[in-house]
Coordinates of C-alpha atoms and ligand atoms in Angstrom, one line a residue:
M1 CA -12.7 -11.7 -39.8
S2 CA -10.6 -9.6 -41.9
T3 CA -8.9 -7.2 -41.3
A4 CA -6.5 -6.4 -43.6
Y5 CA -7.1 -3.4 -45.6
T6 CA -6.7 -2.5 -49.2
N7 CA -2.8 -0.3 -50.3
D8 CA -5.2 1.7 -51.4
E9 CA -7.4 2.1 -48.1
I10 CA -4.0 2.4 -46.6
A11 CA -2.8 5.2 -47.9
A12 CA -5.7 7.1 -47.8
L13 CA -5.7 6.7 -43.8
Q14 CA -2.4 7.5 -44.0
E15 CA -2.5 11.0 -45.6
K16 CA -5.6 12.1 -44.2
A17 CA -3.5 10.7 -40.5
K18 CA -1.4 13.1 -41.3
R19 CA -2.7 16.1 -42.7
H20 CA -5.7 16.2 -39.9
L21 CA -5.2 14.3 -36.8
W22 CA -3.0 14.8 -33.5
L23 CA -2.1 11.9 -31.4
H24 CA -1.6 12.1 -27.2
F25 CA 2.6 12.7 -25.6
T26 CA 3.3 12.0 -29.0
R27 CA 6.7 13.4 -31.1
M28 CA 4.7 14.7 -34.7
S29 CA 8.0 14.6 -36.8
S30 CA 8.1 10.9 -35.9
Y31 CA 5.9 10.1 -37.9
A32 CA 6.7 12.0 -41.1
A33 CA 8.9 9.4 -42.7
S34 CA 7.2 6.5 -41.8
D35 CA 3.8 4.8 -41.0
V36 CA 0.9 5.9 -38.0
P37 CA 0.5 2.7 -36.5
V38 CA -2.6 2.0 -37.2
I39 CA -5.0 -0.9 -35.5
V40 CA -8.3 -1.5 -36.5
R41 CA -9.8 -4.2 -34.8
G42 CA -8.9 -6.6 -31.3
E43 CA -10.3 -9.9 -30.4
G44 CA -9.5 -11.5 -26.1
Q45 CA -5.3 -10.7 -25.8
Y46 CA -4.9 -9.3 -29.4
V47 CA -5.1 -6.1 -31.5
Y48 CA -5.0 -6.1 -35.1
D49 CA -3.8 -3.0 -38.1
Q50 CA -4.3 -1.9 -41.4
R51 CA -2.6 -5.3 -42.8
G52 CA -4.0 -7.7 -40.6
K53 CA -1.0 -8.4 -38.2
R54 CA -1.4 -9.3 -34.9
Y55 CA -0.3 -7.7 -31.6
L56 CA -0.6 -8.8 -28.1
D57 CA -2.0 -6.2 -26.4
G58 CA 1.0 -6.1 -23.6
L59 CA -0.8 -2.9 -22.1
A60 CA -4.2 -2.7 -22.8
G61 CA -4.5 0.2 -25.0
L62 CA -3.6 2.1 -22.1
F63 CA -4.2 0.5 -18.8
V64 CA -7.9 0.0 -19.4
S65 CA -9.0 -3.4 -21.4
Q66 CA -8.8 -4.9 -18.4
I67 CA -11.1 -7.9 -20.1
G68 CA -10.0 -8.1 -23.6
H69 CA -11.3 -6.6 -27.0
G70 CA -14.6 -7.9 -29.0
R71 CA -16.8 -8.8 -25.9
T72 CA -20.2 -8.2 -28.6
E73 CA -22.2 -8.7 -24.5
V74 CA -20.9 -5.0 -23.9
A75 CA -21.4 -3.9 -26.8
E76 CA -24.7 -4.7 -26.9
A77 CA -25.6 -3.2 -23.4
G78 CA -23.9 -0.1 -24.9
A79 CA -26.4 0.0 -28.1
R80 CA -29.2 -1.3 -26.6
Q81 CA -28.6 1.9 -24.1
A82 CA -27.9 4.6 -26.5
A83 CA -31.2 3.4 -28.4
E84 CA -33.2 3.5 -25.1
L85 CA -31.9 6.3 -23.3
A86 CA -28.7 7.7 -25.6
Y87 CA -27.9 11.0 -23.0
F88 CA -29.1 12.7 -20.0
P89 CA -27.0 14.8 -17.5
L90 CA -26.2 14.3 -14.0
W91 CA -27.5 17.9 -13.2
S92 CA -30.1 17.9 -11.2
Y93 CA -31.5 14.6 -12.9
A94 CA -31.0 11.1 -12.7
H95 CA -31.0 8.0 -14.6
P96 CA -31.0 4.1 -13.8
Q97 CA -27.7 3.4 -15.5
A98 CA -26.6 6.1 -12.9
I99 CA -28.0 4.8 -10.3
E100 CA -27.6 1.0 -10.4
L101 CA -24.1 1.0 -11.1
A102 CA -23.2 3.8 -7.9
D103 CA -25.2 0.9 -6.2
R104 CA -22.6 -1.2 -7.2
L105 CA -19.8 0.1 -6.7
A106 CA -20.5 1.8 -3.6
A107 CA -20.7 -2.1 -2.6
M108 CA -17.9 -2.9 -3.8
A109 CA -15.6 -0.6 -1.9
P110 CA -13.7 -0.7 0.9
G111 CA -15.5 0.7 4.0
D112 CA -18.2 3.5 4.5
L113 CA -17.5 5.1 0.4
N114 CA -20.9 5.3 -0.3
R115 CA -21.2 7.9 -2.8
V116 CA -20.1 7.9 -6.6
F117 CA -19.1 11.4 -8.0
F118 CA -18.8 10.3 -11.5
T119 CA -17.1 12.5 -14.1
G120 CA -16.0 10.8 -18.1
S121 CA -12.2 10.5 -17.2
G122 CA -9.3 10.3 -14.4
S123 CA -8.0 13.5 -15.0
E124 CA -11.3 14.8 -14.5
A125 CA -11.5 12.3 -11.2
V126 CA -8.9 14.1 -10.3
E127 CA -9.7 17.2 -10.1
S128 CA -13.3 16.9 -8.9
A129 CA -11.7 15.4 -5.5
W130 CA -9.0 18.7 -5.4
K131 CA -12.0 20.8 -5.7
L132 CA -14.4 18.3 -3.2
A133 CA -11.1 18.5 -1.2
K134 CA -11.1 21.8 -0.8
Q135 CA -14.8 22.5 -0.7
Y136 CA -15.2 20.0 2.2
F137 CA -13.2 22.3 4.3
K138 CA -13.8 25.4 3.4
A139 CA -17.9 24.1 4.3
I140 CA -16.1 22.7 8.0
G141 CA -14.6 26.0 8.8
Q142 CA -11.2 25.4 7.4
P143 CA -10.6 27.4 4.6
N144 CA -6.8 27.4 4.6
R145 CA -6.6 23.0 4.0
Y146 CA -6.1 23.7 -0.2
K147 CA -2.5 22.0 -0.4
V148 CA -1.8 18.2 -1.9
I149 CA 0.4 16.4 -1.3
S150 CA 1.7 14.1 -4.3
R151 CA 5.1 11.6 -5.3
S152 CA 8.3 12.4 -6.7
I153 CA 7.5 11.7 -10.8
A154 CA 3.8 9.9 -10.0
Y155 CA 1.1 10.5 -12.4
H156 CA -1.9 11.8 -11.9
G157 CA -3.5 13.9 -15.3
T158 CA -3.0 16.1 -17.7
S159 CA -6.3 19.0 -16.6
M160 CA -4.5 22.2 -14.6
G161 CA -5.3 20.5 -11.4
A162 CA -4.8 17.4 -11.8
L163 CA -1.8 18.5 -13.6
A164 CA -0.7 20.5 -10.5
I165 CA -1.2 17.0 -8.9
T166 CA 1.2 15.5 -11.6
G167 CA 4.8 15.2 -9.9
L168 CA 6.3 15.4 -14.0
P169 CA 8.2 18.5 -14.4
G170 CA 8.9 17.4 -17.7
I171 CA 5.1 17.5 -19.1
K172 CA 4.4 20.6 -16.2
E173 CA 7.0 23.6 -17.6
P174 CA 5.0 24.3 -20.5
F175 CA 2.4 25.0 -18.7
E176 CA 3.6 27.1 -15.7
P177 CA 2.6 28.7 -13.7
L178 CA -0.1 25.8 -12.9
P179 CA -2.8 26.2 -9.8
A180 CA -1.0 26.8 -6.1
G181 CA -0.5 24.4 -3.5
G182 CA 1.0 20.7 -5.6
V183 CA 3.7 19.6 -2.6
R184 CA 5.7 16.7 -4.1
V185 CA 7.3 14.2 -1.5
P186 CA 9.8 10.9 -2.0
N187 CA 8.3 7.8 -3.8
T188 CA 8.5 4.5 -3.2
N189 CA 11.0 3.1 -6.4
F190 CA 13.0 0.4 -3.9
Y191 CA 15.5 0.2 -6.6
R192 CA 17.1 3.5 -6.3
A193 CA 15.8 3.8 -2.5
P194 CA 18.5 6.6 -0.6
E195 CA 21.3 4.4 1.1
F196 CA 21.1 4.5 4.5
V197 CA 18.0 2.9 4.0
A198 CA 18.2 0.2 0.9
H199 CA 19.2 -2.5 2.6
D200 CA 15.3 -2.4 4.9
V201 CA 12.7 -2.7 2.5
T202 CA 10.3 -1.6 5.5
A203 CA 12.8 1.0 6.9
F204 CA 12.5 2.4 3.9
G205 CA 8.4 2.4 4.1
I206 CA 8.6 3.9 7.0
W207 CA 10.7 6.5 6.2
A208 CA 9.3 7.3 2.4
A209 CA 4.8 7.8 4.7
D210 CA 7.5 9.9 7.0
E211 CA 8.3 12.3 4.5
I212 CA 4.5 12.9 4.1
E213 CA 4.2 13.9 7.9
R214 CA 7.7 16.2 7.1
A215 CA 6.1 17.8 4.4
I216 CA 3.0 18.3 6.6
L217 CA 4.8 20.2 9.0
R218 CA 6.9 22.4 6.7
E219 CA 3.7 23.9 4.3
G220 CA 1.9 24.4 7.4
E221 CA -0.4 21.4 9.0
D222 CA -3.3 23.3 8.7
S223 CA -2.7 24.5 5.0
V224 CA -2.9 21.0 4.0
A225 CA -6.3 19.3 2.5
A226 CA -4.6 16.0 1.0
V227 CA -2.3 13.2 0.3
F228 CA -2.8 12.0 -3.9
L229 CA -1.4 8.8 -3.7
E230 CA -1.7 5.7 -6.7
P231 CA -1.4 2.1 -4.4
L232 CA 1.4 0.9 -6.7
Q233 CA 2.7 4.0 -8.7
N234 CA 3.3 3.6 -12.8
S235 CA 4.7 6.5 -13.4
G236 CA 8.9 5.4 -12.8
G237 CA 8.1 1.9 -13.4
C238 CA 5.6 0.2 -11.0
F239 CA 6.7 1.1 -7.7
P240 CA 4.6 -1.2 -4.5
P241 CA 4.4 -0.1 -1.9
P242 CA 6.5 -1.5 1.6
P243 CA 5.2 -3.2 3.6
G244 CA 3.5 -0.9 6.7
Y245 CA 3.8 2.0 3.9
F246 CA -0.1 2.9 3.8
Q247 CA -0.9 2.3 6.9
R248 CA 1.7 4.9 8.3
V249 CA 0.9 7.6 5.7
R250 CA -3.3 6.2 7.0
E251 CA -1.8 7.5 10.7
I252 CA 0.0 10.3 9.2
C253 CA -2.9 11.3 7.6
D254 CA -5.3 10.6 10.2
K255 CA -3.4 12.7 13.2
Y256 CA -3.7 16.4 10.5
G257 CA -6.4 15.6 9.6
V258 CA -5.9 15.1 5.8
L259 CA -7.8 13.5 3.3
L260 CA -6.3 10.0 2.1
V261 CA -6.8 10.7 -1.7
S262 CA -5.9 7.0 -3.6
D263 CA -5.7 7.1 -7.3
E264 CA -7.0 3.7 -8.6
V265 CA -7.0 5.3 -12.3
I266 CA -5.3 2.0 -12.9
C267 CA -4.8 -0.2 -10.6
A268 CA -8.7 -0.5 -9.4
F269 CA -11.0 -3.0 -11.5
G270 CA -8.5 -5.7 -11.1
R271 CA -5.1 -4.7 -12.4
L272 CA -3.5 -5.8 -9.3
G273 CA -6.5 -8.6 -8.4
Y274 CA -8.7 -7.1 -6.0
Y275 CA -11.5 -4.4 -6.9
F276 CA -9.6 -1.5 -5.4
G277 CA -5.5 -1.2 -5.1
S278 CA -6.7 0.1 -1.6
E279 CA -7.8 -3.2 -0.7
R280 CA -4.8 -5.4 -1.4
Y281 CA -2.3 -3.2 0.0
G282 CA -5.4 -2.7 3.3
Y283 CA -5.7 0.5 3.4
Q284 CA -8.6 2.8 4.3
P285 CA -9.1 6.1 2.2
D286 CA -11.6 8.6 1.7
I287 CA -11.8 9.0 -1.5
I288 CA -11.0 6.9 -4.7
T289 CA -10.3 8.0 -8.2
F290 CA -11.2 5.6 -10.6
A291 CA -11.6 5.3 -14.3
K292 CA -9.7 3.4 -17.4
G293 CA -10.8 -1.0 -16.7
V294 CA -14.7 0.2 -14.7
T295 CA -16.0 0.1 -18.3
S296 CA -12.8 -1.5 -19.8
G297 CA -13.0 0.7 -22.8
Y298 CA -15.8 -0.4 -24.4
A299 CA -17.0 3.7 -23.4
P300 CA -15.3 6.3 -21.3
L301 CA -16.1 6.6 -17.3
G302 CA -15.0 7.8 -14.4
G303 CA -16.0 8.6 -11.4
M304 CA -14.8 9.1 -7.7
L305 CA -16.0 6.6 -4.6
V306 CA -16.3 9.4 -1.2
R307 CA -16.8 8.6 2.9
D308 CA -20.3 9.3 3.8
A309 CA -18.8 12.5 6.4
L310 CA -17.7 14.1 2.9
M311 CA -21.1 13.9 1.8
K312 CA -22.4 15.2 5.2
P313 CA -21.6 19.0 4.4
F314 CA -23.5 18.9 0.9
S315 CA -26.3 16.8 2.6
E316 CA -28.1 19.8 4.4
G317 CA -29.6 23.1 3.7
Q318 CA -28.2 24.9 0.7
A319 CA -25.6 23.5 0.5
T320 CA -24.3 22.1 -3.0
F321 CA -20.6 20.6 -4.6
L322 CA -20.2 23.1 -6.8
H323 CA -18.8 21.5 -9.9
G324 CA -20.1 18.8 -12.7
V325 CA -19.3 17.8 -16.2
T326 CA -21.5 17.3 -19.0
F327 CA -21.2 13.8 -20.2
A328 CA -20.3 12.7 -16.7
G329 CA -22.6 9.2 -15.7
H330 CA -23.0 8.5 -19.6
P331 CA -26.2 6.7 -20.1
V332 CA -24.2 4.5 -22.8
S333 CA -20.7 4.4 -20.3
C334 CA -22.7 3.4 -17.6
A335 CA -25.0 1.0 -18.9
V336 CA -21.6 -0.4 -20.5
A337 CA -19.4 -0.8 -16.9
M338 CA -22.5 -3.0 -16.1
A339 CA -22.0 -5.3 -18.4
N340 CA -17.8 -4.9 -18.0
L341 CA -18.4 -5.9 -14.5
D342 CA -20.5 -8.5 -15.0
V343 CA -18.1 -10.2 -16.9
F344 CA -15.7 -10.0 -14.4
E345 CA -18.7 -12.2 -12.1
K346 CA -19.2 -14.2 -14.3
E347 CA -15.5 -15.7 -15.8
D348 CA -14.0 -14.7 -12.2
L349 CA -10.7 -11.8 -13.4
L350 CA -9.6 -11.4 -10.2
G351 CA -9.4 -15.4 -8.9
N352 CA -7.6 -15.3 -12.3
V353 CA -5.2 -12.0 -11.4
R354 CA -4.9 -14.0 -8.1
A355 CA -4.2 -17.3 -9.4
N356 CA -2.1 -16.1 -11.8
E357 CA 0.5 -13.6 -11.1
A358 CA 2.7 -15.9 -9.1
A359 CA 3.7 -16.7 -12.4
F360 CA 3.6 -14.2 -15.1
R361 CA 6.1 -12.5 -12.1
A362 CA 8.5 -15.5 -12.6
T363 CA 8.0 -15.5 -16.0
L364 CA 8.7 -12.2 -16.4
E365 CA 12.1 -12.5 -13.8
K366 CA 13.8 -14.7 -16.0
L367 CA 14.4 -12.3 -17.7
N368 CA 17.1 -11.3 -15.1
D369 CA 19.8 -13.3 -16.9
L370 CA 19.9 -10.1 -19.7
P371 CA 23.1 -7.5 -19.1
I372 CA 20.2 -4.7 -19.6
V373 CA 17.4 -5.8 -16.5
G374 CA 17.8 -3.9 -13.8
D375 CA 14.6 -4.2 -12.1
V376 CA 11.5 -7.0 -12.3
R377 CA 9.2 -5.5 -10.2
G378 CA 4.9 -4.7 -9.7
D379 CA 2.4 -7.1 -8.8
G380 CA -0.8 -8.3 -9.8
Y381 CA -1.0 -8.0 -13.9
F382 CA 0.9 -4.8 -13.4
Y383 CA 5.0 -5.0 -14.0
G384 CA 7.8 -3.0 -15.1
I385 CA 10.9 -3.8 -15.6
E386 CA 14.1 -1.3 -15.4
L387 CA 16.7 -1.1 -17.9
V388 CA 20.3 -0.4 -16.5
K389 CA 23.4 0.4 -18.7
D390 CA 26.1 -1.5 -15.5
K391 CA 24.0 -3.4 -13.8
T392 CA 26.2 -4.3 -10.3
T393 CA 26.0 -0.1 -9.7
R394 CA 22.6 0.1 -10.8
E395 CA 24.2 2.8 -13.8
T396 CA 21.2 4.7 -15.5
F397 CA 21.3 5.7 -19.2
D398 CA 21.7 9.6 -19.9
D399 CA 20.2 11.5 -22.1
D400 CA 21.0 10.5 -25.3
E401 CA 21.6 7.0 -24.9
S402 CA 17.9 6.8 -24.0
E403 CA 17.1 8.7 -27.0
R404 CA 18.5 6.8 -29.1
L405 CA 17.3 2.9 -27.0
L406 CA 14.0 4.1 -26.3
R407 CA 12.1 6.6 -28.8
G408 CA 15.2 5.5 -31.7
F409 CA 14.9 1.4 -30.8
L410 CA 13.1 0.0 -28.1
S411 CA 9.4 1.1 -29.2
H412 CA 9.8 0.5 -32.6
A413 CA 11.0 -2.9 -32.5
L414 CA 8.8 -3.7 -29.4
F415 CA 6.1 -3.3 -32.1
D416 CA 7.4 -4.8 -35.2
A417 CA 7.8 -7.9 -33.2
G418 CA 4.8 -7.6 -32.0
L419 CA 4.0 -7.0 -28.5
I420 CA 1.6 -3.5 -27.6
C421 CA 4.1 -2.0 -24.3
R422 CA 5.1 0.8 -23.2
A423 CA 8.8 1.8 -23.4
D424 CA 8.9 4.9 -20.7
D425 CA 12.2 7.3 -19.7
R426 CA 9.8 10.0 -17.7
G427 CA 11.8 8.9 -14.9
D428 CA 15.2 6.2 -15.1
P429 CA 14.2 3.9 -18.5
V430 CA 11.4 1.1 -18.1
I431 CA 9.2 -1.5 -20.4
Q432 CA 5.6 -1.5 -19.1
L433 CA 4.0 -4.1 -18.8
S434 CA -0.8 -4.3 -18.0
P435 CA -2.3 -6.8 -19.9
P436 CA -5.8 -7.6 -20.5
L437 CA -6.5 -10.1 -16.8
T438 CA -8.0 -12.7 -19.2
C439 CA -4.1 -13.1 -20.5
T440 CA -2.5 -16.6 -19.0
Q441 CA 1.4 -18.7 -19.2
E442 CA 0.5 -18.4 -23.1
H443 CA 0.6 -15.2 -23.2
F444 CA 2.8 -14.3 -20.6
D445 CA 5.9 -16.6 -22.9
E446 CA 4.9 -14.3 -25.3
M447 CA 5.1 -11.4 -24.3
E448 CA 9.1 -12.8 -22.1
Q449 CA 9.6 -14.6 -25.9
I450 CA 9.6 -11.3 -27.6
L451 CA 11.1 -9.3 -25.1
R452 CA 14.1 -11.2 -24.7
A453 CA 14.8 -10.4 -28.3
V454 CA 14.2 -7.0 -28.6
L455 CA 16.4 -6.5 -25.4
S456 CA 19.5 -8.9 -26.5
E457 CA 18.9 -6.9 -29.8
A458 CA 19.2 -3.5 -27.9
W459 CA 22.3 -4.5 -26.0
T460 CA 24.1 -4.7 -28.9
R461 CA 23.4 -1.6 -30.2
I462 CA 24.6 1.0 -26.6
Ligands
PLP1 C1 -2.9 7.3 -11.8 C2 -3.8 8.5 -13.1 N1 -4.4 9.2 -12.8 C3 -4.9 10.2 -13.3 C4 -5.0 9.4 -14.6 C5 -5.7 10.7 -16.0 O1 -6.9 9.7 -17.0 P1 -7.3 10.4 -17.8 O2 -6.1 9.8 -19.0 O3 -8.1 9.3 -18.1 O4 -7.6 11.7 -17.9 C6 -4.3 8.8 -15.1 C7 -3.6 8.5 -16.7 O5 -3.0 8.0 -16.9 C8 -3.7 8.2 -13.9 O6 -3.0 6.6 -14.7

């Protein structure tokens, strides 16, 4: 299929984009003198722009396109559902697609996470989990528990409640004051571990987990409702949990009656080779939040999986969870999610990630010979490459250098070279990769070759 637009079509779209479209988290002025990148089509692991140029989708869109692009059977499942029942709410009613999907997700989820509350997005899922925690504790006679603990630099979404949980000061500051109760603890960035635990990853993990206990005690043990943690923290550049970290966190949560929320908006649905990231790292959450990969982006959907015990106070008498959104559990999205999960099963995508993740890691680790590459870290099909000015001292770039390197050069250069990935400096500067779960060695090689050329060029510009 040809995707090339004529020059006139390209110019018309550019003009409309520049005049009317507002891109998210985007410095719009940067497009004053250059084209807005416009992606028009996707197929497998690749997407195409207006001129027909091909890009390897090394970020699965935005950690979303697990099964890859252009799957007509998934698109058709959505179209069939729209024709049969395009919309009906989950407020007092149900529809078969939400019922079937809830049943399927409950069967897949670890332990007794048997209740599914759908949302339309990841932020809504996080927001819902906090609201559930607050109302649950009021219902069981612990009304003072409202605080939430999360980790430094972690991203948990942008709506006001989710933003209060997010640990990135720069994107919170314009919206202060945020809802009260967000408490921050250290993340698990072992590359930047404090000196006294810098040589022992297990000791580092126990220290980082114990910081949660210290925060609970500092805040008042009966004021904390929940701890929100990603299985592998995205923001900052892929921080895996050290051995024993989650087991210690679970103990602490049990000791103080605090809920453990596993925010799996990125890490669920195969990103780490399992349906849920908590399975990979062997811990039992009280709530899992999910979105993104549940539909591979063929329609929007999010939600939370909740333990039976948390549902109990809401299953008696007049009790009602006073929360809902119009498009939560949209019939088209649920039908698409079912078809998406069918692809996972038919093609054993979890098996593909587990079989190939070592090769993916080894291929990216070849980049360690470049002077600018400080650390390659991650698990499954989810990696961060930290860039440094000095490999030996691990010195990072100052704000000016980071601005010139990431915004001024790397983002554009990687895109121009045909690789979609993310150059991020919300912590230390990192390149992030999170490709479709269908990728194999040829795609790993392509990523490595493009990164090698562009990072080598970047080094000459510092
Ligand atoms: C861990 C995590 N939680 C929540 C969110 C928010 O999801 P959404 O952008 O769908 O609102 C994200 C988005 O990337 C995320 O990575």
